[in-house]
PDB file of C-alpha atoms in Angstrom:
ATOM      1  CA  UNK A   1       0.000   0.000   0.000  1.00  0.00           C
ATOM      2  CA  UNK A   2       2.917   2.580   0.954  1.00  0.00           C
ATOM      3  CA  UNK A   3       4.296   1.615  -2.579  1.00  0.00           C
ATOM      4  CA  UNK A   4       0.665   2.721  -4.185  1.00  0.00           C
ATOM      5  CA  UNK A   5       1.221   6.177  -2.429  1.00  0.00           C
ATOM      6  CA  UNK A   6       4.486   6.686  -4.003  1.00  0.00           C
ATOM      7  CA  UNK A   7       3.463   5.889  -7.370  1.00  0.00           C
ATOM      8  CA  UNK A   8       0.231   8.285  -6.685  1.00  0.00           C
ATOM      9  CA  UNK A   9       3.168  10.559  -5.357  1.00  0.00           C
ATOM     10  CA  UNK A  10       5.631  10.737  -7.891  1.00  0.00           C
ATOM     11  CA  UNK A  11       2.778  10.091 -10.530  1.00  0.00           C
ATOM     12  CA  UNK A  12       0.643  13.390  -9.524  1.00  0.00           C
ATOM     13  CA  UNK A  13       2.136  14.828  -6.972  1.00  0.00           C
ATOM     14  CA  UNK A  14       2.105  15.268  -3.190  1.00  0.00           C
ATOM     15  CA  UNK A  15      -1.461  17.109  -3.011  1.00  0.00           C
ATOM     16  CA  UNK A  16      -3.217  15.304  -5.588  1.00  0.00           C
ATOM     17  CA  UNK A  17      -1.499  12.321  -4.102  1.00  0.00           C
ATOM     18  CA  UNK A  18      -3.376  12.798  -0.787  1.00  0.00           C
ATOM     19  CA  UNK A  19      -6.991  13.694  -2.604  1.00  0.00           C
ATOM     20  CA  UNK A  20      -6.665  10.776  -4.842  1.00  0.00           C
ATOM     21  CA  UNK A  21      -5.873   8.275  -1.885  1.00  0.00           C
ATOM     22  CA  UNK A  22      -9.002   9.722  -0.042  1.00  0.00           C
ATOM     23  CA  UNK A  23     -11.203   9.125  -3.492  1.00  0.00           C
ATOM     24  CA  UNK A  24      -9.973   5.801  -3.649  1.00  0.00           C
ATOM     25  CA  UNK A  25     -11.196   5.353   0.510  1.00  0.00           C
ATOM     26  CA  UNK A  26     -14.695   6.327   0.019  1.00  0.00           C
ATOM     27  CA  UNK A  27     -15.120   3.995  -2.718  1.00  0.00           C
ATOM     28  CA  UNK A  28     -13.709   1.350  -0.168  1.00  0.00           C
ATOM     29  CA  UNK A  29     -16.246   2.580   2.305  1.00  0.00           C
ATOM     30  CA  UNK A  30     -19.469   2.807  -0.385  1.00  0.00           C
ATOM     31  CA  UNK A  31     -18.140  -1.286  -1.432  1.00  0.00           C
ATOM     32  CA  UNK A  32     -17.864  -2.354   2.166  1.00  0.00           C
ATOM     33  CA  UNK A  33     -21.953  -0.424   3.024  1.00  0.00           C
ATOM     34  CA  UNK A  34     -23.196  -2.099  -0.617  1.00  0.00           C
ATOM     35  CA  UNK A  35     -22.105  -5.870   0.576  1.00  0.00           C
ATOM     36  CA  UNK A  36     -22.631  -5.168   4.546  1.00  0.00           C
ATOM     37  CA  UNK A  37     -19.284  -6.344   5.599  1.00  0.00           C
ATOM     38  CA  UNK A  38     -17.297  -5.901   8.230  1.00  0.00           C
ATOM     39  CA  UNK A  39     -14.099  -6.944   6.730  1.00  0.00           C
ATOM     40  CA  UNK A  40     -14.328  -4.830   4.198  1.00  0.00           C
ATOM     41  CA  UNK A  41     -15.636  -2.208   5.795  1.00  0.00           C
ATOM     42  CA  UNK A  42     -12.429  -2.585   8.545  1.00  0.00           C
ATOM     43  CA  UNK A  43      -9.984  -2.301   5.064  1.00  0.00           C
ATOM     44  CA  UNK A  44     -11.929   1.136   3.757  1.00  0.00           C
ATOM     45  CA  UNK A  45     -10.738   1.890   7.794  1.00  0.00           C
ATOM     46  CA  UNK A  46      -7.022   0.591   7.368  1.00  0.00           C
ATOM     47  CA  UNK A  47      -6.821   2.490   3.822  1.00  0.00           C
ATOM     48  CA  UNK A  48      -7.606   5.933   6.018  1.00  0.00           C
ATOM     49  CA  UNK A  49      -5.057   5.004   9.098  1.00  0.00           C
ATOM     50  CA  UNK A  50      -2.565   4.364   6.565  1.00  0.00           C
ATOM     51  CA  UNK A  51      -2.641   8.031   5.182  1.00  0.00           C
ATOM     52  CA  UNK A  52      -2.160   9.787   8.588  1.00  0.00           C
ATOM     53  CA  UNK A  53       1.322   9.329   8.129  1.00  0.00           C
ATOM     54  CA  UNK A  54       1.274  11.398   5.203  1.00  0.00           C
ATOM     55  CA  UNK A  55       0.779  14.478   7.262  1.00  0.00           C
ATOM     56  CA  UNK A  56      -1.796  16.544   5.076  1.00  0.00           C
ATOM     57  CA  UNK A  57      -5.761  16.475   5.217  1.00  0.00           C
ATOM     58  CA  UNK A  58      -5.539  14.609   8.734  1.00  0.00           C
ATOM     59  CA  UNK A  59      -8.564  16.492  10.484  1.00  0.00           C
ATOM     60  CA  UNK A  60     -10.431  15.020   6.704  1.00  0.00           C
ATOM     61  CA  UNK A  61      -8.723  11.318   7.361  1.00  0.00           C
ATOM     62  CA  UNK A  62      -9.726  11.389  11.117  1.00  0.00           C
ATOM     63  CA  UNK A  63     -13.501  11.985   9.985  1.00  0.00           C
ATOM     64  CA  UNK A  64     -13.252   8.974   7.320  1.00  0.00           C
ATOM     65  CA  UNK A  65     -12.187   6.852   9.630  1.00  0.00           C
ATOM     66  CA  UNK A  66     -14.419   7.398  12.812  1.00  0.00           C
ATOM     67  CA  UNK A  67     -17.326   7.338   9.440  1.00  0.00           C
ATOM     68  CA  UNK A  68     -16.021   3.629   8.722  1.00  0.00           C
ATOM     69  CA  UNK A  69     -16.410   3.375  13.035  1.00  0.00           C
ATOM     70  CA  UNK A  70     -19.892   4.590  12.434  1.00  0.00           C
ATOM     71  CA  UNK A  71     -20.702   2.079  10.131  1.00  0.00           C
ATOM     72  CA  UNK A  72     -19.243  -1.177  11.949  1.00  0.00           C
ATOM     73  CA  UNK A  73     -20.982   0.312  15.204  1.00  0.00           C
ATOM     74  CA  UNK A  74     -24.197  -0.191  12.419  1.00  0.00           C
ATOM     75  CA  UNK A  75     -23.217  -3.770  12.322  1.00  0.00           C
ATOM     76  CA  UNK A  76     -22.249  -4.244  15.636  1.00  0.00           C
ATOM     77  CA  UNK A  77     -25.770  -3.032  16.172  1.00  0.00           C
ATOM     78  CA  UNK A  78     -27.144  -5.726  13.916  1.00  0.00           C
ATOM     79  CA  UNK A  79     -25.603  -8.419  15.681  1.00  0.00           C
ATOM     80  CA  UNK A  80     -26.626  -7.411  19.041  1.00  0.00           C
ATOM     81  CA  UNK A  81     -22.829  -7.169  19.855  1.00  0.00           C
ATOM     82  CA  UNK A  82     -22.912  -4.623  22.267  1.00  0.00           C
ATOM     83  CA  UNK A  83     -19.101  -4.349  23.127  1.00  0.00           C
ATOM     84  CA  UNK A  84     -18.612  -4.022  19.626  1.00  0.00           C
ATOM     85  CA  UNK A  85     -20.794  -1.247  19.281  1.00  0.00           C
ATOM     86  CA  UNK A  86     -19.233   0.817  22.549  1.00  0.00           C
ATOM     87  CA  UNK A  87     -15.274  -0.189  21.157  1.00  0.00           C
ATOM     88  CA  UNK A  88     -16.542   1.388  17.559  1.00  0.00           C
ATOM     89  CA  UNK A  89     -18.528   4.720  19.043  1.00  0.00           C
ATOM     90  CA  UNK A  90     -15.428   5.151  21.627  1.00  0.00           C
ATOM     91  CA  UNK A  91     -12.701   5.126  18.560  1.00  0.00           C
ATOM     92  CA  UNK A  92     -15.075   7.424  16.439  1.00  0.00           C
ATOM     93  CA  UNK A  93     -15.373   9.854  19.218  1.00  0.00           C
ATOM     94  CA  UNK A  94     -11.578  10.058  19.967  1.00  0.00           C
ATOM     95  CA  UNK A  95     -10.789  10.692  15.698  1.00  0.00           C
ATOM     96  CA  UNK A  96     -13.482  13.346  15.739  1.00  0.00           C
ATOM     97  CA  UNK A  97     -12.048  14.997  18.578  1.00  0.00           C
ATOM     98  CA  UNK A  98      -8.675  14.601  16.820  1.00  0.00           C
ATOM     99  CA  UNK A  99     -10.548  16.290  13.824  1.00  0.00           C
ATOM    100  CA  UNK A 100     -12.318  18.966  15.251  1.00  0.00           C
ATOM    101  CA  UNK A 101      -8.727  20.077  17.351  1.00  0.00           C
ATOM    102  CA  UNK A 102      -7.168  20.208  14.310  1.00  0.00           C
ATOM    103  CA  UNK A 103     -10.233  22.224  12.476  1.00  0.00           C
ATOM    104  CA  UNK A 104     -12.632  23.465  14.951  1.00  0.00           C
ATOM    105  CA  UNK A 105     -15.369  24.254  12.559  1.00  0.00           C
ATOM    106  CA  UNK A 106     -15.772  21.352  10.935  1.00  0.00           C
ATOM    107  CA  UNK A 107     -19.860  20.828  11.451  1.00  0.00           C
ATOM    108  CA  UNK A 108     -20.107  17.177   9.911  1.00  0.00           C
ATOM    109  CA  UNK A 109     -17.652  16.202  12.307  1.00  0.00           C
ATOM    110  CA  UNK A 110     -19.774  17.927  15.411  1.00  0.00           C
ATOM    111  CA  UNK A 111     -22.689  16.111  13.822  1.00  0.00           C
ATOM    112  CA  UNK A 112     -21.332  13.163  13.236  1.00  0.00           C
ATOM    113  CA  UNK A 113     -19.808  13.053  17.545  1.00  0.00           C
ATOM    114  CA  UNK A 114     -23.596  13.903  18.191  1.00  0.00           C
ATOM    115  CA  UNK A 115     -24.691  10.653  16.900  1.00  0.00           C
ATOM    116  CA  UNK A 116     -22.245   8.188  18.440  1.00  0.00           C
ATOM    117  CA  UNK A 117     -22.822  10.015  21.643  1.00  0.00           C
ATOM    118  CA  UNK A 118     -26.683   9.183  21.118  1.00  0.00           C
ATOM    119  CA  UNK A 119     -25.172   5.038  20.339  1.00  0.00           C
ATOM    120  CA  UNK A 120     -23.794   5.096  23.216  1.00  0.00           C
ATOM    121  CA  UNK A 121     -27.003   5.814  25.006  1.00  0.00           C
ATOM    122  CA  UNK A 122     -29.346   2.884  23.128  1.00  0.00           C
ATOM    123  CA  UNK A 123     -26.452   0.335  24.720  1.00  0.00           C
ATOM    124  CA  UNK A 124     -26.185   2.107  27.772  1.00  0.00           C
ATOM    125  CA  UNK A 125     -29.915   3.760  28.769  1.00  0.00           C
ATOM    126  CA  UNK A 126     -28.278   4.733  32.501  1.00  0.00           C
ATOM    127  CA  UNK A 127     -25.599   6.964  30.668  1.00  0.00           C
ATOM    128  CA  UNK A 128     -28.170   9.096  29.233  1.00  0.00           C
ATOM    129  CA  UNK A 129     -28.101  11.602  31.842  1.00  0.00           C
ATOM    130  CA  UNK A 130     -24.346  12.204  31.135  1.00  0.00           C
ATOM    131  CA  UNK A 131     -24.719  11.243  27.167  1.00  0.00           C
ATOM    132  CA  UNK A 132     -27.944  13.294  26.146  1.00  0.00           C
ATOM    133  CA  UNK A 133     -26.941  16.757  26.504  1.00  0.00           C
ATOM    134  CA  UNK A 134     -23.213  16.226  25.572  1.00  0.00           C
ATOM    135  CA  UNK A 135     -25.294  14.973  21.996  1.00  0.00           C
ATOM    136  CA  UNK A 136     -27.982  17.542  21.955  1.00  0.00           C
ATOM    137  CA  UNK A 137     -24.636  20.508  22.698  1.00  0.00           C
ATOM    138  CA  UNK A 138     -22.581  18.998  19.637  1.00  0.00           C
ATOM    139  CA  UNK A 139     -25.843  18.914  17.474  1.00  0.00           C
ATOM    140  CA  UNK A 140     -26.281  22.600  18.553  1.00  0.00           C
ATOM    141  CA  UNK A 141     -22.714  23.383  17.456  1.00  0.00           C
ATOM    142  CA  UNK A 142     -23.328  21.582  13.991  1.00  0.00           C
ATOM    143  CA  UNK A 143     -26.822  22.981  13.267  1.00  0.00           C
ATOM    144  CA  UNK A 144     -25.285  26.906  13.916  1.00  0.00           C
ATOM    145  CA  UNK A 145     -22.013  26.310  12.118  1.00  0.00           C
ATOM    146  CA  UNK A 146     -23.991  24.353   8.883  1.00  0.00           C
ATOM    147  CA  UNK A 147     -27.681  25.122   8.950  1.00  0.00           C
ATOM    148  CA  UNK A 148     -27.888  24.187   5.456  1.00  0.00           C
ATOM    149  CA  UNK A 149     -25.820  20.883   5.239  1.00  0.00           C
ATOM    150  CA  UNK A 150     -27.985  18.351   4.253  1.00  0.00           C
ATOM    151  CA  UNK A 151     -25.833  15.692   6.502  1.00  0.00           C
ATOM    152  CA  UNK A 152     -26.510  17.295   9.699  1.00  0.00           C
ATOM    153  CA  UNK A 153     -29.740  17.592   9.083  1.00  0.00           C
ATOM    154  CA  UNK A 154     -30.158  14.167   8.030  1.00  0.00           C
ATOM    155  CA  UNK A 155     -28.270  12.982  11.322  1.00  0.00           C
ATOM    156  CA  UNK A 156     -30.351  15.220  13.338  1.00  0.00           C
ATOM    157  CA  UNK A 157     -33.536  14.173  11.585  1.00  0.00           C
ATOM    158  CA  UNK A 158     -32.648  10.320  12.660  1.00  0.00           C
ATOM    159  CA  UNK A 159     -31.704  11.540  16.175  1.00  0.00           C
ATOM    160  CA  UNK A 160     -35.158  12.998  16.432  1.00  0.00           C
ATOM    161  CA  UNK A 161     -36.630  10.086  16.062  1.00  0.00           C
ATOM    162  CA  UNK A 162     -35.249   7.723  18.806  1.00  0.00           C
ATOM    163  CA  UNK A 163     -35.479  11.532  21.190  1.00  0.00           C
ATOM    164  CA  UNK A 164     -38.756  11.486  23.166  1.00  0.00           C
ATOM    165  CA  UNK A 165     -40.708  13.968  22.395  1.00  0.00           C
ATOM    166  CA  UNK A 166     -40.296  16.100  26.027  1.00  0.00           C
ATOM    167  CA  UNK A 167     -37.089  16.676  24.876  1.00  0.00           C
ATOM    168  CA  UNK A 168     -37.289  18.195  21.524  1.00  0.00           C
ATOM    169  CA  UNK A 169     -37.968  14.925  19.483  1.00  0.00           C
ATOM    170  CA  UNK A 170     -40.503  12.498  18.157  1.00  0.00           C
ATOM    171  CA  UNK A 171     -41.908  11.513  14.839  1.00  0.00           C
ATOM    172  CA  UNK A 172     -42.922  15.296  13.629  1.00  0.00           C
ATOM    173  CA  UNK A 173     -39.171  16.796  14.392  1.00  0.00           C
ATOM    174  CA  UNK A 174     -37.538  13.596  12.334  1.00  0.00           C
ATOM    175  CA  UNK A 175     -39.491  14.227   9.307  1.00  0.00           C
ATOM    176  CA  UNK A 176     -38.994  18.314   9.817  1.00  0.00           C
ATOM    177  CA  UNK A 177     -35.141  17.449   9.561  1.00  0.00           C
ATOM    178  CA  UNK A 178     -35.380  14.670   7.046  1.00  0.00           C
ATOM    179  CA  UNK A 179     -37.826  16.391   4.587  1.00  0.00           C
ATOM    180  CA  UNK A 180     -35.026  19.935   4.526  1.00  0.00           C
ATOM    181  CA  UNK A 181     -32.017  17.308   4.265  1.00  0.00           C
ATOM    182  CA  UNK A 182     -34.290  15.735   0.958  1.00  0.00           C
ATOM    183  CA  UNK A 183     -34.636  19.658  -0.106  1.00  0.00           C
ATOM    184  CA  UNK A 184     -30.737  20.341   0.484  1.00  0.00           C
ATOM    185  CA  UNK A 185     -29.410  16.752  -0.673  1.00  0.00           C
ATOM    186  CA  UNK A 186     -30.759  18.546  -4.505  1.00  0.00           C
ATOM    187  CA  UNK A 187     -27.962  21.033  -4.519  1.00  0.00           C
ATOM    188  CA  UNK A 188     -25.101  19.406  -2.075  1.00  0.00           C
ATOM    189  CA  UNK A 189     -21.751  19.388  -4.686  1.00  0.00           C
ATOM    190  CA  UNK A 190     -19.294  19.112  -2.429  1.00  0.00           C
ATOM    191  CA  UNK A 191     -15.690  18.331  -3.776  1.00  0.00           C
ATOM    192  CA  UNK A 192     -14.356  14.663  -4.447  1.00  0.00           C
ATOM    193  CA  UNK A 193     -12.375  14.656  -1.503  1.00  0.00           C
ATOM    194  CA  UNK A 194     -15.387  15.796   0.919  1.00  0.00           C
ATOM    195  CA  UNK A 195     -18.388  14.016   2.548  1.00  0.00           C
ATOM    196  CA  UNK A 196     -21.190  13.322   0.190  1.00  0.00           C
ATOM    197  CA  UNK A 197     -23.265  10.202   1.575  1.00  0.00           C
ATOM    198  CA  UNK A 198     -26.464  10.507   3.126  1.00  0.00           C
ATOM    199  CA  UNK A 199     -28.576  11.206   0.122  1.00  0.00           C
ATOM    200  CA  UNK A 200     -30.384   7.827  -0.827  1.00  0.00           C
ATOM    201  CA  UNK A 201     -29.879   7.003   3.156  1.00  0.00           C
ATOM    202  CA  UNK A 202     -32.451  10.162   3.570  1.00  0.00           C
ATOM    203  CA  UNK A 203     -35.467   8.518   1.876  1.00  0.00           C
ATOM    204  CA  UNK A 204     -34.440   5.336   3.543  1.00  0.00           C
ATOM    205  CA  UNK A 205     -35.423   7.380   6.848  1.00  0.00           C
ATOM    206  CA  UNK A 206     -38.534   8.636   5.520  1.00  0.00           C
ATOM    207  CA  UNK A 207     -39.390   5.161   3.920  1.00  0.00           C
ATOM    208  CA  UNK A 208     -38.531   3.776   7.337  1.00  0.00           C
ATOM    209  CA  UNK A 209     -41.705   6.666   9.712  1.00  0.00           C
ATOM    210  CA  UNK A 210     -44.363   6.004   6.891  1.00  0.00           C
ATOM    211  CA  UNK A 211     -43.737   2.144   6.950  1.00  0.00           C
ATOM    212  CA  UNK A 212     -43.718   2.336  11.000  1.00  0.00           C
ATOM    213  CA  UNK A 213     -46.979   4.450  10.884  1.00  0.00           C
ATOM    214  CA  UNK A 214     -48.988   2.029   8.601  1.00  0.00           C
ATOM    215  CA  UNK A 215     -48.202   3.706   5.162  1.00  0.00           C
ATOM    216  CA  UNK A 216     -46.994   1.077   2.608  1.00  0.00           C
ATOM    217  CA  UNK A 217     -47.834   3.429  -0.181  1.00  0.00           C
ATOM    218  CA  UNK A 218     -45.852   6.541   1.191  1.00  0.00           C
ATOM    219  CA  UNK A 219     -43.024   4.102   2.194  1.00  0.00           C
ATOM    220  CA  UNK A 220     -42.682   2.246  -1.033  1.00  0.00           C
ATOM    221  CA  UNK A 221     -42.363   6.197  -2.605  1.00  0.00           C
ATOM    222  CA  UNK A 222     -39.751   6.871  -0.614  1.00  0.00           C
ATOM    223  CA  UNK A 223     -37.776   3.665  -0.889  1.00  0.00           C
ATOM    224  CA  UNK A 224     -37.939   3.786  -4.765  1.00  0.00           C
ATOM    225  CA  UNK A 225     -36.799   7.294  -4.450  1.00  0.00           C
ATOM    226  CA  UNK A 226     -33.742   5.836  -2.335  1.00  0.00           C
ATOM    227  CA  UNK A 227     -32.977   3.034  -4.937  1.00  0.00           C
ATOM    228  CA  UNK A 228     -32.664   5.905  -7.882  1.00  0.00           C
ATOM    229  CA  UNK A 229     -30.495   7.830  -6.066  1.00  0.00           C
ATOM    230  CA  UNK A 230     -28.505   4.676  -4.790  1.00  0.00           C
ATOM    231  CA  UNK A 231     -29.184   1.124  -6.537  1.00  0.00           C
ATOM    232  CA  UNK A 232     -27.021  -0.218  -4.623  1.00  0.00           C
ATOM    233  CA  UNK A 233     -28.710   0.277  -0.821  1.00  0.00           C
ATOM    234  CA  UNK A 234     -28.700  -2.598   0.175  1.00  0.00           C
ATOM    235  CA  UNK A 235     -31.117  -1.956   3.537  1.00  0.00           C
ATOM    236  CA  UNK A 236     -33.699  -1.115   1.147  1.00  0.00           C
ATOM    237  CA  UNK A 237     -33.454  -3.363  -1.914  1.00  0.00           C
ATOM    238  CA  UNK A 238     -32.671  -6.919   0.126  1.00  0.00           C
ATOM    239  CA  UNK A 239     -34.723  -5.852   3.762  1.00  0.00           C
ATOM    240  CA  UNK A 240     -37.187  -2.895   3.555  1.00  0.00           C
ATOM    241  CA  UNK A 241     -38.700  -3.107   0.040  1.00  0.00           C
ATOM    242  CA  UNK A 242     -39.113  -7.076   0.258  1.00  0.00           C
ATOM    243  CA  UNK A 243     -41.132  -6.244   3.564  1.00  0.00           C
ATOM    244  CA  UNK A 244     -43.341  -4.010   1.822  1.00  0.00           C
ATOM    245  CA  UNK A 245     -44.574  -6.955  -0.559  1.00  0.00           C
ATOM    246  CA  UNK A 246     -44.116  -9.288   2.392  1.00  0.00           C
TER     247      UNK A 246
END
């Protein structure tokens, strides 16, 4: 692998180097979240810890990796493997905080802490008192820095929806969030190198209230809508469509 950054190196040099090695990551990371595997999705995480050494981009390379953390807590989560999940959210949170030292106005990284945070509290209820408003202060922070970032709002929208509704949350606030991420997903063009996921994973969310609530119809809209955007979800082509017809 070092020998693939030198040829990316020498071929393109040192800056282009770096961009092109975190290109080649998220396709890694998209791969590993289109099969659902952890191996995989533990190599998109290796490819990341490998470029710290490089020295440039590191609060960027921080963020990809606790992202890949986020994910295998996902899978940790479907296996009931709750030491998993608290090893995965713990190692997140430390390369966000690495990330947000090193650029303290980085809002998907604020966003992103928020949501591990609120993992930490479906495997550990008791820590909520300690957990909740260290979540709901970071998703403050993100929300004022990036108001319009469709990927905070998309987080936030999900968080919503497992926060009772005395404190803020509940059904209405997730589809408030979700429905302006949907809006802002339209226009989000970020560069190469930056975060762009969370589009197709949007509708997913939506898909996800109207099937809980009783409507098939609305659900199956937004789950098509998902597919189009990304063919490849897996969560809705293999498990939440197939329920739908189930």
């Amino acid at each position: 692998m070092k020998k693939t950054i030198l040829i990316l190196m020498l071929s393109f040099g040192f800056s282009q180097a770096v961009d092109d090695y975190i290109i080649i990551g998220k396709e890694k990371i998209e791969l590993a979240i289109q099969n659902w595997n952890e191996q995989e999705m533990l190599g998109a995480r290796a490819h990341f810890e490998r470029a710290l050494s490089l020295n440039t981009n590191t609060w960027l390379l921080h963020y990809y990796i606790a992202y890949c953390d986020n994910q295998l807590v996902n899978l940790s989560m479907s296996k009931h493997d709750k030491s998993q999940v608290k090893k995965y959210a713990n190692d997140g949170l430390d390369h966000l905080e690495d990330a947000v030292e090193e650029k303290p106005d980085f809002a998907e990284a604020y966003a992103m802490m928020s949501s591990l945070y609120g993992t930490k509290i479906a495997v550990m209820p008791w820590a909520a008192f300690w957990y909740g408003p260290k979540s709901g202060r970071l998703m403050e922070k993100a929300m004022a820095l990036e108001p319009d970032n469709p990927r905070i709002n998309l987080i936030n929208g999900i968080s919503m929806k497992f926060t009772p509704k005395q404190f803020g949350g509940g059904v209405a606030s997730a589809k408030l969030y979700l429905n302006k991420a949907a809006e802002l997903f339209i226009t989000d063009s970020p560069k190469p190198i930056q975060p762009n996921w969370g589009h197709s994973d949007t509708y997913t969310w939506l898909g996800i209230i109207e099937l809980e609530d009783g409507n098939k119809e609305g659900a199956k809209d937004h789950f098509e809508k998902a597919l189009i955007i990304n063919p490849n979800n897996s969560r809705v082509k293999n498990q939440l469509m197939p329920s739908i017809k189930n």
